[in-house]
mmCIF file of C-alpha atoms and ligand atoms in Angstrom:
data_model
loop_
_atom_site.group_PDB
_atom_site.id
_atom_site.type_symbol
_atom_site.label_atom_id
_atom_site.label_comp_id
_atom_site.label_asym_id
_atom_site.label_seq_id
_atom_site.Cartn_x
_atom_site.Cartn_y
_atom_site.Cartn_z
ATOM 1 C CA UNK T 1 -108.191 -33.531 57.861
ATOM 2 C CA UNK T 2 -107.492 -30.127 56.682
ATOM 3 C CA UNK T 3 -104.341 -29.060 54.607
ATOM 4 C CA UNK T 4 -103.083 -26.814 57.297
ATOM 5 C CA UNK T 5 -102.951 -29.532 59.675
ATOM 6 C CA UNK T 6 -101.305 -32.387 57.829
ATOM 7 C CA UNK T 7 -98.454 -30.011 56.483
ATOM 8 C CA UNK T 8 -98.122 -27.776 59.562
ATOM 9 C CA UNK T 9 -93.989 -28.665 60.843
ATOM 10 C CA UNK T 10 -93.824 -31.034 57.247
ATOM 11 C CA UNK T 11 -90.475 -30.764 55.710
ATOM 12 C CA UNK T 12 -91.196 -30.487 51.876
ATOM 13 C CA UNK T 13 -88.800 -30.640 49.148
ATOM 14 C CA UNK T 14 -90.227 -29.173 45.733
ATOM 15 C CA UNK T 15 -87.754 -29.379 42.601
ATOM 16 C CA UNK T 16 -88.449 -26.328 39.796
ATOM 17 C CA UNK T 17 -90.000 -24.103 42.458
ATOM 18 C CA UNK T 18 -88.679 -20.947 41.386
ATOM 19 C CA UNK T 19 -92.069 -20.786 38.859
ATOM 20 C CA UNK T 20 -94.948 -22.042 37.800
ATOM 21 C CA UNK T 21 -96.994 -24.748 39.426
ATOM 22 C CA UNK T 22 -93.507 -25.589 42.147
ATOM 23 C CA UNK T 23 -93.664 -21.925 43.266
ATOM 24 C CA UNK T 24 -97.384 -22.055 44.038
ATOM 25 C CA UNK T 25 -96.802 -25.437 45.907
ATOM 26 C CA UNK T 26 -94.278 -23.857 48.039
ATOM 27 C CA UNK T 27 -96.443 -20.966 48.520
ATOM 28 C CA UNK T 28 -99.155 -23.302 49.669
ATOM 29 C CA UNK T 29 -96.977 -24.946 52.042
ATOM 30 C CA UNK T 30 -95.678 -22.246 53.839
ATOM 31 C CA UNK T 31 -98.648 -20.963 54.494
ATOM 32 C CA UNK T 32 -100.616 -23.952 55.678
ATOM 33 C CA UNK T 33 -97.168 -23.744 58.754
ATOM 34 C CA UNK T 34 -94.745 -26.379 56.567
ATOM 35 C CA UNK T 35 -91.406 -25.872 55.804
ATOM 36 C CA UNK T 36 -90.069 -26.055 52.200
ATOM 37 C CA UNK T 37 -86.586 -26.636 50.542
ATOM 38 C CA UNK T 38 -86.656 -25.410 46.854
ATOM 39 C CA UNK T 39 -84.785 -26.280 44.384
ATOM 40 C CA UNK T 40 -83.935 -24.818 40.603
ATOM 41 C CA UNK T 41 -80.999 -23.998 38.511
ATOM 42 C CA UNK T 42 -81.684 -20.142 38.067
ATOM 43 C CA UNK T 43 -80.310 -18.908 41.398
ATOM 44 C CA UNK T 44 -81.319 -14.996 40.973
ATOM 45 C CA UNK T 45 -84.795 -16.659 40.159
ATOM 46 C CA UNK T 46 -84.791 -18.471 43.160
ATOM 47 C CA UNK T 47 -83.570 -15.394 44.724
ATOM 48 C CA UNK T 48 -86.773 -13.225 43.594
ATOM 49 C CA UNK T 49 -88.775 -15.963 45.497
ATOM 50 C CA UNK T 50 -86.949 -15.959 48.857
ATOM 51 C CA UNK T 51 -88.011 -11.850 48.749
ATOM 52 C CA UNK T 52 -91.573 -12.599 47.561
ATOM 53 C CA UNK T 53 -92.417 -14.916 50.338
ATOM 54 C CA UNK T 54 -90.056 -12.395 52.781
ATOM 55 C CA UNK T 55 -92.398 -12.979 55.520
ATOM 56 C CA UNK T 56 -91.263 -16.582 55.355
ATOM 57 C CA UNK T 57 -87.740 -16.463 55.419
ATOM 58 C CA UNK T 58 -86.827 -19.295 57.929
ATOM 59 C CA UNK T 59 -88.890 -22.014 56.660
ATOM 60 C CA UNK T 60 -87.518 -21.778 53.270
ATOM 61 C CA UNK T 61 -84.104 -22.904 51.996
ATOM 62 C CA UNK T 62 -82.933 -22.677 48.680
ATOM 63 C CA UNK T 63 -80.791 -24.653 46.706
ATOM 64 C CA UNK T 64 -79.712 -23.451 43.124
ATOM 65 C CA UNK T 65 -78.544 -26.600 41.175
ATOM 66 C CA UNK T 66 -79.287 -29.208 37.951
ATOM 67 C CA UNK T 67 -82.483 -32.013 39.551
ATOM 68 C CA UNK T 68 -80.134 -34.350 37.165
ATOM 69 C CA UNK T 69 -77.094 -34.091 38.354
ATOM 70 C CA UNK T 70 -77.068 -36.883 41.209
ATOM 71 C CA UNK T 71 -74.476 -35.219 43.916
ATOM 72 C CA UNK T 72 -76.768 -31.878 43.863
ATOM 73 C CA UNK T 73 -79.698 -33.626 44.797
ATOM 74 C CA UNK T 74 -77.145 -35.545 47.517
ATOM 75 C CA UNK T 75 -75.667 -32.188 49.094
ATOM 76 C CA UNK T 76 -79.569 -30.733 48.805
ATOM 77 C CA UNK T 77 -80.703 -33.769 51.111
ATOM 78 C CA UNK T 78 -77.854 -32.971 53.415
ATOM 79 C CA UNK T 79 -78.499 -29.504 53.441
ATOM 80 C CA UNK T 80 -82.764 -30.576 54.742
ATOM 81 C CA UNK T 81 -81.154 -32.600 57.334
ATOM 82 C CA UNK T 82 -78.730 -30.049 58.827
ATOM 83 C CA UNK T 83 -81.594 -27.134 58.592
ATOM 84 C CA UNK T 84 -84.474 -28.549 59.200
ATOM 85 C CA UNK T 85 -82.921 -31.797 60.750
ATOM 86 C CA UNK T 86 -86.301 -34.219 58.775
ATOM 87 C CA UNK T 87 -87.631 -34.769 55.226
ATOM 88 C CA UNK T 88 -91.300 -35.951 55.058
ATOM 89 C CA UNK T 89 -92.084 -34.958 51.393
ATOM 90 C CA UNK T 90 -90.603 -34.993 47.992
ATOM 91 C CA UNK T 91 -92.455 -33.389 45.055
ATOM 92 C CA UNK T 92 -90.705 -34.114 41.900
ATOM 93 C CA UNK T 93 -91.993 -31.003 39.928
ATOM 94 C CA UNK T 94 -89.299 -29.848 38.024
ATOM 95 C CA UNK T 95 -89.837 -30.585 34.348
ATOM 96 C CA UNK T 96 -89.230 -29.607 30.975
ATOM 97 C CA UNK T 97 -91.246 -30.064 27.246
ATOM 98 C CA UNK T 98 -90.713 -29.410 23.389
ATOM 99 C CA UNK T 99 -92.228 -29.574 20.627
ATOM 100 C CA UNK T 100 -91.844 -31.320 16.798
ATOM 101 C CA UNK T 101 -92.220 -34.422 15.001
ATOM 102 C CA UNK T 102 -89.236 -37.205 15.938
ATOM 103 C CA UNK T 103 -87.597 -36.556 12.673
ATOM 104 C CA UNK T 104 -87.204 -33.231 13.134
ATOM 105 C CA UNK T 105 -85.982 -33.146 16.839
ATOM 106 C CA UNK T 106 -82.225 -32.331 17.171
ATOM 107 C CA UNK T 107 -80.495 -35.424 19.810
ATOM 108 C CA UNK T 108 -79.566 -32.405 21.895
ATOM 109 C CA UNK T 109 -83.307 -31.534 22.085
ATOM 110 C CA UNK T 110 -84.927 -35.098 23.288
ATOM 111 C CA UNK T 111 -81.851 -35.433 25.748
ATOM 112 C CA UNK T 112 -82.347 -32.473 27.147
ATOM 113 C CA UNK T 113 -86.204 -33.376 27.837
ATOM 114 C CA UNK T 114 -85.698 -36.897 28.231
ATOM 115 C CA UNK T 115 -82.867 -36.193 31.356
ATOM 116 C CA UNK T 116 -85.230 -33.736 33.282
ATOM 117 C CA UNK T 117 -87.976 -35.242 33.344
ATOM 118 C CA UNK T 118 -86.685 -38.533 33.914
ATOM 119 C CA UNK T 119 -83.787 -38.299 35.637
ATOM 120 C CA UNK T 120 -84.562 -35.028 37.438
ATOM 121 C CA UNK T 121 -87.051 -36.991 39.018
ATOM 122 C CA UNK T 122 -85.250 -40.323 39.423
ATOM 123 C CA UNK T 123 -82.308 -38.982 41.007
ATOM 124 C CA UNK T 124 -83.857 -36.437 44.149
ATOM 125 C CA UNK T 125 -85.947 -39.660 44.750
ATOM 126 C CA UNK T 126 -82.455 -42.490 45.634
ATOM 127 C CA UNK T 127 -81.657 -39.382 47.324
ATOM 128 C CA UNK T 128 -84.582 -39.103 49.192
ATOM 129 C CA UNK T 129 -85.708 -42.245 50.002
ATOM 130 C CA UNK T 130 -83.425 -42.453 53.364
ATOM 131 C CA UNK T 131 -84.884 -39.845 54.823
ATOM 132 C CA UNK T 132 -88.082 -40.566 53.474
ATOM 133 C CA UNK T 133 -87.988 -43.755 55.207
ATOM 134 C CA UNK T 134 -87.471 -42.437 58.878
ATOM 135 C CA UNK T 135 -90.170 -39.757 58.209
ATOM 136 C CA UNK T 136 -92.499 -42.513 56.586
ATOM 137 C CA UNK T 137 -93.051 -40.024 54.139
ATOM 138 C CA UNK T 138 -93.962 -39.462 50.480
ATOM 139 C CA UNK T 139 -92.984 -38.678 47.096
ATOM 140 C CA UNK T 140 -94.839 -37.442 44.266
ATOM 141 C CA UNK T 141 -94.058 -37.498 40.554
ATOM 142 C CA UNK T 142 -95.720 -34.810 38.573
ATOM 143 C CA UNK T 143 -96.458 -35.831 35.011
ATOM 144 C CA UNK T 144 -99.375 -34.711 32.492
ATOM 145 C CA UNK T 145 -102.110 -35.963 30.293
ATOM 146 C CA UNK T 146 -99.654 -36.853 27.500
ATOM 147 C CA UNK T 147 -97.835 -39.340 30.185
ATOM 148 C CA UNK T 148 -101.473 -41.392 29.016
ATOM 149 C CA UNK T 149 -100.808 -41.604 25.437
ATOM 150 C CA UNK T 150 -98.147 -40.511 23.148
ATOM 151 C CA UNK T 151 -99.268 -36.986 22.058
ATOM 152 C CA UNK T 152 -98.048 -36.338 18.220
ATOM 153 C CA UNK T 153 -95.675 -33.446 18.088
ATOM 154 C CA UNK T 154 -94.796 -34.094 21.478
ATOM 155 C CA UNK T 155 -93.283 -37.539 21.327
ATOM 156 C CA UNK T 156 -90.199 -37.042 23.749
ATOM 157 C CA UNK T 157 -92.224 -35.046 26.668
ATOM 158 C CA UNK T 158 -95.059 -38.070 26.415
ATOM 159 C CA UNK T 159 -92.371 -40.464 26.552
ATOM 160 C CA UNK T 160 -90.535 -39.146 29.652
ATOM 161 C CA UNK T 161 -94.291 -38.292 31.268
ATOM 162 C CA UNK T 162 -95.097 -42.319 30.781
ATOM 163 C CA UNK T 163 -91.513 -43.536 32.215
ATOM 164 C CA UNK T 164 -92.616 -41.798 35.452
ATOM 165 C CA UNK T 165 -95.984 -44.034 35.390
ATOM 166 C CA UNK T 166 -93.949 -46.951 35.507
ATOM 167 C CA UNK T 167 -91.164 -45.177 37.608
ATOM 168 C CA UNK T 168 -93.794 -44.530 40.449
ATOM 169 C CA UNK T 169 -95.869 -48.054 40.497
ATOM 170 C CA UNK T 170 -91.879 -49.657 40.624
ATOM 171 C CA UNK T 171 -91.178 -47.146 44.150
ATOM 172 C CA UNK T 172 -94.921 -48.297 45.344
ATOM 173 C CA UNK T 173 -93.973 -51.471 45.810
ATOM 174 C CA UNK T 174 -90.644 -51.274 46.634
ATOM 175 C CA UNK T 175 -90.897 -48.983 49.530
ATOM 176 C CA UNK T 176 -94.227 -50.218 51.296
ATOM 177 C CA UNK T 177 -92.909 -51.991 53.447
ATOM 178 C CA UNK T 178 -91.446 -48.845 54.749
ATOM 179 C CA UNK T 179 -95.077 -47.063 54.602
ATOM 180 C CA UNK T 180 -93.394 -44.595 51.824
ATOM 181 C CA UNK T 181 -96.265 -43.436 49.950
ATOM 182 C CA UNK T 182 -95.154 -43.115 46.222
ATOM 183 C CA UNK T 183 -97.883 -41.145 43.958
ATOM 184 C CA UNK T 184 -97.910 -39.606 40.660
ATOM 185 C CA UNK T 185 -100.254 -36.893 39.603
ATOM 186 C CA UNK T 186 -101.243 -36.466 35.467
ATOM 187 C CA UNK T 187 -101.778 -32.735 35.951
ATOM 188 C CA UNK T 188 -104.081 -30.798 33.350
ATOM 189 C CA UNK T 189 -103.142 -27.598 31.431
ATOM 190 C CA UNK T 190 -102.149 -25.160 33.806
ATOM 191 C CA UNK T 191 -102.058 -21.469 33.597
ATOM 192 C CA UNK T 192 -98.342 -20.736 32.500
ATOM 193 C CA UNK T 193 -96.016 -17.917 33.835
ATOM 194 C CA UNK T 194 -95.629 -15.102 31.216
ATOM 195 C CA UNK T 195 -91.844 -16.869 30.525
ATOM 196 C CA UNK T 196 -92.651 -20.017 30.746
ATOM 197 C CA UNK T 197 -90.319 -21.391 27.813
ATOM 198 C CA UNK T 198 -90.674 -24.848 25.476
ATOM 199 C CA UNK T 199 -87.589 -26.075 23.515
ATOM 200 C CA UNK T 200 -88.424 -25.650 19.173
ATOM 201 C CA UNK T 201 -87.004 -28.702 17.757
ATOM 202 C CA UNK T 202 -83.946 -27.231 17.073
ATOM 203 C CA UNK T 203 -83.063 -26.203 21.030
ATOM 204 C CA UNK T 204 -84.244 -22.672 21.338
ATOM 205 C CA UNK T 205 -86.033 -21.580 24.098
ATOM 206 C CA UNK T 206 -89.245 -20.114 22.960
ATOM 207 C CA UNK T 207 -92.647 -19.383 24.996
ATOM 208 C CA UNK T 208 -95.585 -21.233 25.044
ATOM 209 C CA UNK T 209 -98.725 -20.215 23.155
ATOM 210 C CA UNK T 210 -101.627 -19.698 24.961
ATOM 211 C CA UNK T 211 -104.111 -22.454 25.750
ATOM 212 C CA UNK T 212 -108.071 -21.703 25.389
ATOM 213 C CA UNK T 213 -109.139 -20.648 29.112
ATOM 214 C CA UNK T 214 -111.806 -23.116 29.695
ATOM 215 C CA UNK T 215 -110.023 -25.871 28.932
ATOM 216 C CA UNK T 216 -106.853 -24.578 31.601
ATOM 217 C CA UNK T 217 -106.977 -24.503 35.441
ATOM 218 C CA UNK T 218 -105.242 -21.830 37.387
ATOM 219 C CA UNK T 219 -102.330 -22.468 39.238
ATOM 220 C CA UNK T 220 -103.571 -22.240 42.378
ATOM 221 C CA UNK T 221 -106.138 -24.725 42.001
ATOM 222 C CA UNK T 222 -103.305 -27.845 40.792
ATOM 223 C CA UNK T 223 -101.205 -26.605 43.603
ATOM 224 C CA UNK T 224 -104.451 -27.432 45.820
ATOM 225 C CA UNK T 225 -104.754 -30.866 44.498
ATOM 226 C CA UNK T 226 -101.346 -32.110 44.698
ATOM 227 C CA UNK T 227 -101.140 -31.510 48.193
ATOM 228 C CA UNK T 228 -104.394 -33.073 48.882
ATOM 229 C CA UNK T 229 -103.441 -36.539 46.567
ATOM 230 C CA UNK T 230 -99.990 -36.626 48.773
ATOM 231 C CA UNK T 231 -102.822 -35.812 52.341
ATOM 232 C CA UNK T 232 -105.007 -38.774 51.250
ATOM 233 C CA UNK T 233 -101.902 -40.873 49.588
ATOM 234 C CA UNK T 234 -103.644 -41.426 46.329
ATOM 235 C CA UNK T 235 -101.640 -43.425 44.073
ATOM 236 C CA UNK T 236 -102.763 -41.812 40.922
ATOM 237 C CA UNK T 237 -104.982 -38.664 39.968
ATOM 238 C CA UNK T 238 -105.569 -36.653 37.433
ATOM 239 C CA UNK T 239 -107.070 -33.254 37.524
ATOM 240 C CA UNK T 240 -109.320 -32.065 34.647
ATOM 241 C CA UNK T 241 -111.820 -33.426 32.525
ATOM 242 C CA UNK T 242 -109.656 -33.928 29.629
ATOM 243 C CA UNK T 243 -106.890 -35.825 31.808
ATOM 244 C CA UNK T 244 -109.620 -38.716 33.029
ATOM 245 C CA UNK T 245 -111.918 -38.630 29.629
ATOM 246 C CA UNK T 246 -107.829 -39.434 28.115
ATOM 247 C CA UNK T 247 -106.824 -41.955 30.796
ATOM 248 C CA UNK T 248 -110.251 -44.206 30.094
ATOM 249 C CA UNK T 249 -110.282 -43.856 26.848
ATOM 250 C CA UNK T 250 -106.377 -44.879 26.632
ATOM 251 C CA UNK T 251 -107.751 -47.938 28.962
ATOM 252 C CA UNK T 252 -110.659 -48.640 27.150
ATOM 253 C CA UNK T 253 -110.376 -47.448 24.065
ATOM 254 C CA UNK T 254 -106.864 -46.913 23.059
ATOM 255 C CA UNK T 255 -107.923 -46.820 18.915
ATOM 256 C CA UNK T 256 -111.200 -44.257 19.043
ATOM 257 C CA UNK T 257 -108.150 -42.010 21.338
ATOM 258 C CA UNK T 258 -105.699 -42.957 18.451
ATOM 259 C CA UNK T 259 -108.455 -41.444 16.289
ATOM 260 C CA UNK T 260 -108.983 -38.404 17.839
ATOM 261 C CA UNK T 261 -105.624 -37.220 18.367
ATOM 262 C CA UNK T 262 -105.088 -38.182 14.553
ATOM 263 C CA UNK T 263 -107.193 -36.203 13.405
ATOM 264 C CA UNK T 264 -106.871 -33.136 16.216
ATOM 265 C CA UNK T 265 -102.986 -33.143 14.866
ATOM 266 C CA UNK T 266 -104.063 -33.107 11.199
ATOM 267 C CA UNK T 267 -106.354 -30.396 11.786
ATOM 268 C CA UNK T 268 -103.435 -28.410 13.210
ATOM 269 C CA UNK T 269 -101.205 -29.257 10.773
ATOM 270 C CA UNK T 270 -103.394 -28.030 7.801
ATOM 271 C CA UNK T 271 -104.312 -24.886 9.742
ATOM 272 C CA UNK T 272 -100.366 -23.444 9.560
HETATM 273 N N1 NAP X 1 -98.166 -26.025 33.067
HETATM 274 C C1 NAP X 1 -98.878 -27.031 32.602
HETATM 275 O O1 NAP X 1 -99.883 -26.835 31.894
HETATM 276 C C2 NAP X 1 -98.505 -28.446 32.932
HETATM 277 C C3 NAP X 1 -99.370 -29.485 32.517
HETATM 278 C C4 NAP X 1 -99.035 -30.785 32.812
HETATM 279 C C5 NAP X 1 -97.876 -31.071 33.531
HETATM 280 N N2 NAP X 1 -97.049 -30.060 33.897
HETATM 281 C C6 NAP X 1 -95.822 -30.403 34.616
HETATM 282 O O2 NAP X 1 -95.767 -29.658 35.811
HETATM 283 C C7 NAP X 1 -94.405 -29.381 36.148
HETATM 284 C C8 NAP X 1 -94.231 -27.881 36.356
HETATM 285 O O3 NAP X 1 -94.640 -27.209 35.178
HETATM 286 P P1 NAP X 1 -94.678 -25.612 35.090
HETATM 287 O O4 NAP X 1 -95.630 -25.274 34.032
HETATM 288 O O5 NAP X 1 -94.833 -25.024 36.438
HETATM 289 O O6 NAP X 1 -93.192 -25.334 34.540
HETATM 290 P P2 NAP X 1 -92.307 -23.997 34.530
HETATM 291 O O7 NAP X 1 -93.144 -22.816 34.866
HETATM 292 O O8 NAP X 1 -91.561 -24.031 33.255
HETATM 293 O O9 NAP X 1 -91.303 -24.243 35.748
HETATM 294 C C9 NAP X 1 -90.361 -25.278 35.650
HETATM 295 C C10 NAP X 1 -89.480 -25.237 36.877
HETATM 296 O O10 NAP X 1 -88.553 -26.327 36.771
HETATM 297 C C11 NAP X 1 -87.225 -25.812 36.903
HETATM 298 N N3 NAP X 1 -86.321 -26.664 36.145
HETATM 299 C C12 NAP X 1 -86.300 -26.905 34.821
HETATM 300 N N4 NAP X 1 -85.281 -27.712 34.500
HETATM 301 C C13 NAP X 1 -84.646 -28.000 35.665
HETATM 302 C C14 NAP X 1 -83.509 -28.767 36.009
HETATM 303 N N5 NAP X 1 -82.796 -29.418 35.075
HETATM 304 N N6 NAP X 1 -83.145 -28.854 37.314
HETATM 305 C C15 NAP X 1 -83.841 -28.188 38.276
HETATM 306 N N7 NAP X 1 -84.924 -27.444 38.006
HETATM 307 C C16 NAP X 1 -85.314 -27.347 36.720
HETATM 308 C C17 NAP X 1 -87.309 -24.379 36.382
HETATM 309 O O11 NAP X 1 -86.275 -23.528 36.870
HETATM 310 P P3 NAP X 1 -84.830 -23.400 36.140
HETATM 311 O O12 NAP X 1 -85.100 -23.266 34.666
HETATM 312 O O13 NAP X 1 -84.218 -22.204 36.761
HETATM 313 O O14 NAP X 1 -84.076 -24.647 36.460
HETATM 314 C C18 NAP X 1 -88.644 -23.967 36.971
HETATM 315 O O15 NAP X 1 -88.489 -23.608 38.334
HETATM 316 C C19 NAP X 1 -93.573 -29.952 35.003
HETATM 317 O O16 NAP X 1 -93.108 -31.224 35.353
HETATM 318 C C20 NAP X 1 -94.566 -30.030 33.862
HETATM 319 O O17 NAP X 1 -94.216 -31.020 32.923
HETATM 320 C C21 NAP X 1 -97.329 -28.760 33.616
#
């Protein structure tokens, strides 16, 4: 089946779609004929993207509010029903990282990471699953190589990536018997926007460093693959090279892995 015709008439809710790899999903959406409800807490952001997809203005409806904050994701669901009057798809996108060593990380800092990516995806998902249910549709958690094996330097975004691992196989079972399909996707590096911001350990907003090109896929092409795991309703995938040479070695050989991200960190380390 082709992408066009499984989403054409979908109802898809993307959270953190006014950037990045959520903006790109909605873009796909809309123009394979679905209909998306986006979600972010910049609202003149989310603005900008309600005039750059102009041509799609009444399949798209925008909701400025916090993914964690329970009743926003309850009035957003109520606001998909009265517009659209169905849900069929939940992509839980929105996400957040930061960098430094655990002893370094301000509480502020790991709480901040640690409540969007886990309960900005925990919480549009109870309110989902209702509607999810009537639409027998699906929900997809986005998460990243370091949801395989705790990256050093990154210790709170690789702990919130693995809680949606065992967030997701939880949901499987829970909801088959409603023929919900529950996925989650361990997406590669992706091509960032130009302000695409980290948190520093001590809770400023800073931008990510470039990653080395080859090793990076564009945003266009992740966008691609997420909608085609939630078309084929494959449990797990992940995208690049690195992602499944990371998940079998974490499988098979969790120590040589242990090894190699040792000594990747302390060549980092000694380089600064
Ligand atoms: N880019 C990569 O290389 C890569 C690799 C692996 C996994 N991922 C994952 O892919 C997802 C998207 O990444 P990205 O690179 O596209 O990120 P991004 O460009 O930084 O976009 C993040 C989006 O999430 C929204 N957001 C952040 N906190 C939110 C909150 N509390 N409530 C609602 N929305 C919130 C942001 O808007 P507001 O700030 O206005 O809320 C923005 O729309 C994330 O889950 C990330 O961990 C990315």
């Amino acid at each position: 089946m082709s992408l066009s015709k499984f989403y054409q008439g979908k109802v898809v809710l993307i959270t953190g779609a006014s950037m990045g790899i959520g903006k790109e999903l909605a873009k796909q959406v809309l123009a394979h004929g679905g209909k998306v409800a986006i979600t972010a807490r910049n609202e003149s952001r989310l603005n900008a993207v309600i005039e750059e997809f102009n041509t799609y203005t009444e399949n798209i409806l925008v909701h400025a509010g916090d993914a964690t904050d329970y009743s926003s994701n309850q009035k957003l669901v109520e606001k998909i029903i009265a517009r659209f009057g169905k849900l069929d798809i939940l992509i839980n996108n929105a996400g957040m990282s930061c960098y430094g060593e655990v002893e370094t990380l301000q509480p502020s800092v790991a709480e901040q990471v640690i409540n969007i990516n886990i309960y900005g995806s925990l919480y549009p998902a109870m309110s989902a699953i209702p509607e999810l249910k009537k639409s027998k549709g699906s929900i997809l958690f986005v998460s990243s190589i370091a949801g395989f094996h705790g990256i050093p330097g990154y210790s709170t975004y690789s702990l919130s990536k693995m809680a949606l691992t065992g967030l997701s196989q939880s949901m499987r079972t829970e909801l088959k018997s409603s023929n919900i399909y529950v996925g989650i996707s361990y997406v590669g590096f992706t091509e960032n926007e130009e302000d695409k911001k980290t948190l520093s350990p001590n809770g400023q907003l800073e931008k990510v460093p470039p990653r080395p090109k080859r090793l990076t896929a564009t945003r266009e092409t992740t966008a691609r693959l997420l909608l085609h795991q939630i078309m084929h309703r494959k449990h797990s995938a992940s995208h690049s090279f690195l992602g499944s040479f990371t998940n079998v070695l974490s499988r098979y050989a969790p120590a040589l892995l242990s090894y190699f991200l040792s000594r990747n960190y302390h060549k980092q380390q000694s380089a600064r």
